[in-house]
Amino acid sequence: MSAPADLPQPVANRLIDMAQSSVFAQVVTLMRALMVAPQRWTLIILPIGSVVVITAIAIGQVRLNDWQGALYDALQQHDLAGFMHQIGVFLIIVSALLALVVAQTWLTEVGKVRLRGWLTRDLLDEWLRPKRAYLFAFAGEIGVNPDQRIHEDARHLSELSVNLGNGLLQSSLLLVSFVSVLWMLSSEVVFSWSGRDFTIPGYMVWCAIAYAAIGSWLAWLVGRPLIALNAEHYAREAEFRVALVRVVERAEAIVLYQGESDERASLDVKFDATQSITRKIAGGLARLTWITSGHGWLAIIAPFVIASPGYFSGKLSLGSLMITVGAFNQVQSSLRWFVDNFSSIADWRATLLRVVSMREALRAIDTLHATEDRIAFSEHEAEDIVLDHVEAYLPGSLVERATLEEAHVTLKPGDHVLVAGEVAAGKTTFFLALAGLWPWGSGTIRLPPRADLMFLPQRPYLPAGTLRNAIVYPADIAAFKDEAIGVALKRVGLGDMIGELDRDATWDKFLSLDQQQLLGFARVLLHGPKWVFLDDALGALDPAKRQDLISVFDHELAGATVVSTGRNPDDGFYTRTLHLRRYARQERVPAA
């Protein structure tokens, strides 16, 4: 079903603002949520540990670069003792760096797991608040495929965030560590001009900054379209995956109708859309590779060329030259971190937007279609249901609506009420309105406390797991004894399933529709509600079986009120009939 109108302006504006906001604003949104999460201390301590370890690695890298100069000087001087000493120093430095790198790897991987754990649970908490999962489907494009955002996007964002965060931190620390080294060595790069020697303060530093800046600017210029392409890619992949799942779930009907070729054509359309975006991304990455790889290859020779005046003037020894080249490479490598990681940054930016926009849309769901009229709901302690001028907008329309011809209705305990109407009169929509899931319309609905109510749709929800869990849902499995469950199963004609109470299965696929409806009715028997709402929930049963089940309300559940949509069976069970009519708002419906 589609929403009764487009995304409401307050929600739409909020999401547009989110799409246009800075990365900083989106990160702040997640950080605010993190600061109130129970796992916040773990997610704070892990980055602090990473900072300590990465800082130690940066110090070790500086020491390793100094060692390289000492080694080359020993080689230049043919100093065997010095050479062997430097080999020993090397083993000590590398041993320490190895231990630190292992620690960093552990912190990185644990950080990914913990961050994903928090982010996924946070999205699940927002998504599965009362009624949100249902209403979110009417939030426009952002409400499509929430499973993709919760599962794949949350995982991808967590991994990219940790990897990019650690990489940026390490590059920043190495930059700070080696800039001072490179600045001092710049004084040994001597230039001659008109018979005079001179040096340029920080010459090697400025060259490294210029080299990295040019590469970063070119990477941004060429790679910027990848941000939008990655976001579009995730959406198209999700649509293709959902289409595949739909074919799997409806395989029996598809084969019976010999609809394989039609389904194949439909899948081809969605897959072609995915392939089209993938090809565009491939082209963008190829163009970006010209910049990143070319920049990287030139970095091999660039520091030697830049520092060559100092070496050939005799001011720089071979060891000092190698220290200078090493420091230059570290500085420009740190500065070109943006170049090397631009495709990942584009991917992270797109994923961040998808996750944050979903979270913001869920938090704004209460204002969904806020400009449309809404049915007024209330609970009261009185033992009755009051329906006053109730009409519900039909899905996808602001004009078509379903209305009760009876303007004022009071339902008393023990009533058996049929809500009748022509085909497509909106009976299911009216059922959902009574349950509070479809708020768009007008009038007033007053209900007893929700704990006394039970709603049974045409196809009851049967969670995967044991049969016992499917029957007692949503109660805990310990709430009912095996004897009570067995009695309920026998009463509805499923006594042969008593021995399968502890069997795990996907019951909504394993059982036929009539068995599912019988199981749903067994659930009603167990819970014993005072008010039972049925949306043609026994329509798959033969008349004799249906008559046997509704006799429950004359015996085991005597006194319970039954409100059912569907066909009039003319069996004397219903004591009252309400009439539902579909009409356009320009028409007038006479009050009863």
PDB file of C-alpha atoms in Angstrom, residues 1 8 87 123 165 257 288 407 413 496 577:
ATOM      1  CA  MET A   1       0.000   0.000   0.000  1.00  0.00           C
ATOM      2  CA  PRO A   8       4.660  15.574   4.749  1.00  0.00           C
ATOM      3  CA  ILE A  87      70.944  -4.846  12.435  1.00  0.00           C
ATOM      4  CA  LEU A 123      18.396   1.586  14.527  1.00  0.00           C
ATOM      5  CA  GLY A 165      39.305   7.074  11.607  1.00  0.00           C
ATOM      6  CA  TYR A 257       0.971 -19.551 -13.489  1.00  0.00           C
ATOM      7  CA  LEU A 288      40.249   8.264  -9.953  1.00  0.00           C
ATOM      8  CA  ALA A 407     -22.665   7.540  12.386  1.00  0.00           C
ATOM      9  CA  PRO A 413     -19.524  -6.769  25.887  1.00  0.00           C
ATOM     10  CA  ASP A 496      -1.763 -34.002  15.692  1.00  0.00           C
ATOM     11  CA  THR A 577     -24.114  -5.766  11.269  1.00  0.00           C
TER      12      THR A 577
END
